[in-house]
């Protein structure tokens, strides 16, 4: 059973807890479909099954709390934690993905946490990597809170507002929500993988250039 169908089949009061939990676990570094869960719950709000405000609040709290826990884990475990995870889960924590995330942090600083919220694979790195790189917690917290509010609250509000306007169409094509979530998730993953591949190739080229330069250096007595 797909996660969207599972969420739609549980009691409405449990939807809030499940959505908050999934997003929280994804944010602390566990690869879970948080975006699909959020989109599914938002579509349920369009149908009046749950409250859009309730979905937005639990999603925001899950994102902020999960990222904060991930930050603490990353600060204690450091980079060796990512190396260990990379060996066990190369699809999500491979060297190329880590290199891309690190370069994002070097370029954007604390705002990598904010922008990372909108990219599926980078979302699981943001908290732990910020901790591993010893980012000051107050900087991390500001970007974490803003990112959580804009991503979770904004996604819920956007889907709810648009869904209300096209509700008759959605009621006849229930797969539309899943399709939209899959497109968003696949597009984010594709962008992240493409950036990771480019970064990996660039790192290899730089390493080869350094090795060639070192080989050309004259040996001094």
Coordinates of C-alpha atoms in Angstrom, one line a residue:
X1 CA 0.0 0.0 0.0
X2 CA 1.3 3.5 -0.9
X3 CA 1.8 5.9 1.9
X4 CA -0.8 8.3 0.6
X5 CA -3.5 5.6 0.6
X6 CA -2.4 4.5 4.1
X7 CA -2.7 8.0 5.4
X8 CA -6.1 8.4 3.8
X9 CA -7.2 5.2 5.5
X10 CA -6.4 6.1 9.1
X11 CA -8.7 8.1 11.5
X12 CA -8.6 11.8 10.9
X13 CA -7.3 12.5 14.4
X14 CA -4.3 10.2 13.7
X15 CA -3.4 12.0 10.5
X16 CA -1.9 14.9 12.4
X17 CA 0.4 12.7 14.5
X18 CA 1.4 10.6 11.5
X19 CA 2.2 13.6 9.2
X20 CA 4.2 15.3 12.0
X21 CA 6.1 12.1 12.8
X22 CA 7.0 11.4 9.2
X23 CA 8.2 14.9 8.5
X24 CA 10.1 15.0 11.8
X25 CA 11.9 11.7 11.1
X26 CA 12.7 12.8 7.6
X27 CA 14.1 16.1 8.9
X28 CA 16.4 14.4 11.4
X29 CA 18.0 12.4 8.7
X30 CA 15.8 9.3 8.0
X31 CA 14.8 9.0 4.3
X32 CA 11.0 9.1 4.4
X33 CA 8.4 10.6 2.0
X34 CA 7.6 13.7 4.0
X35 CA 6.6 15.7 1.0
X36 CA 4.1 13.1 -0.1
X37 CA 2.7 12.9 3.4
X38 CA 2.2 16.6 3.5
X39 CA 0.6 16.8 0.1
X40 CA -1.8 13.9 1.0
X41 CA -2.8 15.5 4.2
X42 CA -3.3 18.9 2.5
X43 CA -5.6 17.3 -0.1
X44 CA -7.6 15.6 2.8
X45 CA -8.0 19.1 4.2
X46 CA -9.4 20.2 0.9
X47 CA -12.1 17.5 1.2
X48 CA -12.8 18.6 4.8
X49 CA -11.5 15.5 6.5
X50 CA -8.9 17.3 8.5
X51 CA -8.1 21.0 9.3
X52 CA -5.6 22.8 7.0
X53 CA -4.4 24.7 10.0
X54 CA -3.9 21.5 12.0
X55 CA -1.9 20.0 9.1
X56 CA 0.2 23.1 8.8
X57 CA 1.0 23.3 12.5
X58 CA 2.0 19.7 13.0
X59 CA 4.1 19.8 9.8
X60 CA 5.9 22.9 10.9
X61 CA 6.5 21.5 14.4
X62 CA 7.7 18.2 12.9
X63 CA 10.1 20.0 10.5
X64 CA 11.6 22.3 13.2
X65 CA 11.9 19.6 15.9
X66 CA 13.2 16.9 13.6
X67 CA 15.9 19.3 12.2
X68 CA 16.9 20.3 15.7
X69 CA 17.3 16.6 16.7
X70 CA 19.3 16.0 13.5
X71 CA 21.5 19.0 14.4
X72 CA 22.3 17.5 17.8
X73 CA 23.0 14.1 16.2
X74 CA 25.3 15.6 13.6
X75 CA 27.1 17.7 16.2
X76 CA 27.9 14.7 18.3
X77 CA 28.6 12.3 15.5
X78 CA 30.5 14.6 13.2
X79 CA 31.6 13.7 9.7
X80 CA 32.4 10.1 10.6
X81 CA 28.7 9.6 11.1
X82 CA 28.1 10.5 7.4
X83 CA 30.9 8.3 6.3
X84 CA 29.3 5.4 8.1
X85 CA 25.9 6.2 6.8
X86 CA 27.4 6.5 3.3
X87 CA 28.7 2.9 3.4
X88 CA 25.3 1.6 4.6
X89 CA 23.0 3.8 2.5
X90 CA 25.0 4.9 -0.6
X91 CA 21.7 5.9 -2.4
X92 CA 20.9 8.6 0.1
X93 CA 24.2 9.4 1.9
X94 CA 26.8 8.6 -0.8
X95 CA 30.0 10.7 -1.1
X96 CA 28.7 12.7 -4.0
X97 CA 25.5 13.7 -2.2
X98 CA 27.5 14.7 0.9
X99 CA 29.9 16.7 -1.2
X100 CA 27.0 18.6 -2.9
X101 CA 25.5 19.3 0.5
X102 CA 28.8 20.5 1.9
X103 CA 29.3 22.8 -1.0
X104 CA 25.9 24.2 -0.5
X105 CA 26.7 25.0 3.2
X106 CA 30.0 26.6 2.2
X107 CA 28.3 28.8 -0.4
X108 CA 25.1 29.7 1.5
X109 CA 26.0 29.2 5.1
X110 CA 22.9 29.2 7.4
X111 CA 20.6 29.7 4.4
X112 CA 21.5 26.3 3.1
X113 CA 19.3 25.0 5.9
X114 CA 16.5 27.2 4.7
X115 CA 16.8 26.4 1.0
X116 CA 17.5 22.8 1.7
X117 CA 14.0 22.4 3.1
X118 CA 12.7 22.6 -0.5
X119 CA 15.0 19.9 -2.0
X120 CA 14.0 16.3 -1.1
X121 CA 17.4 14.7 -0.6
X122 CA 19.0 17.8 0.8
X123 CA 16.2 18.0 3.4
X124 CA 17.6 14.9 5.2
X125 CA 21.1 16.4 5.3
X126 CA 20.4 19.9 6.5
X127 CA 20.1 19.3 10.3
X128 CA 22.8 16.6 10.8
X129 CA 25.3 18.3 8.5
X130 CA 24.8 21.7 10.1
X131 CA 25.6 20.1 13.4
X132 CA 28.6 18.2 12.0
X133 CA 30.0 21.4 10.5
X134 CA 29.6 23.1 13.9
X135 CA 27.2 25.8 12.6
X136 CA 26.3 28.1 15.6
X137 CA 22.9 26.8 16.8
X138 CA 21.3 30.3 16.9
X139 CA 22.0 30.6 13.1
X140 CA 20.8 27.1 12.4
X141 CA 17.6 27.7 14.5
X142 CA 16.7 30.9 12.6
X143 CA 17.0 29.2 9.2
X144 CA 15.3 26.1 10.5
X145 CA 12.3 27.9 11.9
X146 CA 11.9 30.1 8.8
X147 CA 12.4 27.1 6.4
X148 CA 9.9 25.0 8.3
X149 CA 7.2 27.7 8.3
X150 CA 7.6 28.6 4.7
X151 CA 7.9 25.0 3.4
X152 CA 5.3 23.2 5.5
X153 CA 2.9 26.1 6.0
X154 CA 3.3 27.4 2.4
X155 CA 2.8 24.0 0.9
X156 CA -0.3 23.3 2.9
X157 CA -1.8 26.7 2.2
X158 CA -1.0 26.6 -1.5
X159 CA -2.5 23.1 -2.0
X160 CA -5.5 23.9 0.1
X161 CA -6.3 27.2 -1.7
X162 CA -5.8 25.7 -5.2
X163 CA -7.6 22.5 -4.2
X164 CA -10.6 24.4 -3.1
X165 CA -10.9 26.0 -6.5
X166 CA -10.6 22.8 -8.4
X167 CA -12.3 20.5 -5.8
X168 CA -14.9 19.1 -8.3
X169 CA -12.1 18.0 -10.6
X170 CA -10.1 16.5 -7.8
X171 CA -13.1 14.5 -6.6
X172 CA -13.3 12.8 -10.0
X173 CA -9.5 12.2 -10.3
X174 CA -8.2 11.2 -6.9
X175 CA -4.9 10.2 -8.3
X176 CA -4.1 13.9 -9.1
X177 CA -2.7 14.5 -5.6
X178 CA -0.4 11.6 -5.7
X179 CA 0.7 12.5 -9.2
X180 CA 1.5 16.1 -8.1
X181 CA 3.5 14.8 -5.1
X182 CA 5.4 12.3 -7.2
X183 CA 6.3 15.0 -9.7
X184 CA 7.6 17.3 -7.0
X185 CA 9.5 14.6 -5.3
X186 CA 11.0 13.2 -8.5
X187 CA 12.0 16.7 -9.7
X188 CA 13.7 17.5 -6.4
X189 CA 15.5 14.2 -6.4
X190 CA 16.6 14.7 -10.0
X191 CA 18.0 18.1 -9.3
X192 CA 19.9 16.9 -6.3
X193 CA 21.3 13.9 -8.1
X194 CA 22.4 16.1 -11.1
X195 CA 24.1 18.5 -8.8
X196 CA 25.7 15.6 -6.9
X197 CA 27.0 14.1 -10.1
X198 CA 28.5 17.5 -11.3
X199 CA 30.1 18.1 -7.9
X200 CA 31.6 14.6 -7.9
X201 CA 33.0 15.0 -11.4
X202 CA 34.4 18.4 -10.5
X203 CA 36.0 17.1 -7.3
X204 CA 37.6 14.2 -9.3
X205 CA 38.9 16.7 -11.9
X206 CA 40.4 18.9 -9.2
X207 CA 42.0 16.0 -7.5
X208 CA 43.5 14.8 -10.8
X209 CA 44.8 18.3 -11.5
X210 CA 46.5 18.5 -8.1
X211 CA 48.0 15.1 -8.6
X212 CA 49.3 16.1 -12.1
X213 CA 50.7 19.4 -10.7
X214 CA 52.4 17.6 -7.8
X215 CA 54.0 15.1 -10.3
X216 CA 55.4 18.0 -12.3
X217 CA 57.0 19.7 -9.3
X218 CA 60.8 19.3 -9.3
X219 CA 62.3 17.2 -6.5
X220 CA 64.6 19.2 -4.3
X221 CA 67.5 17.7 -2.4

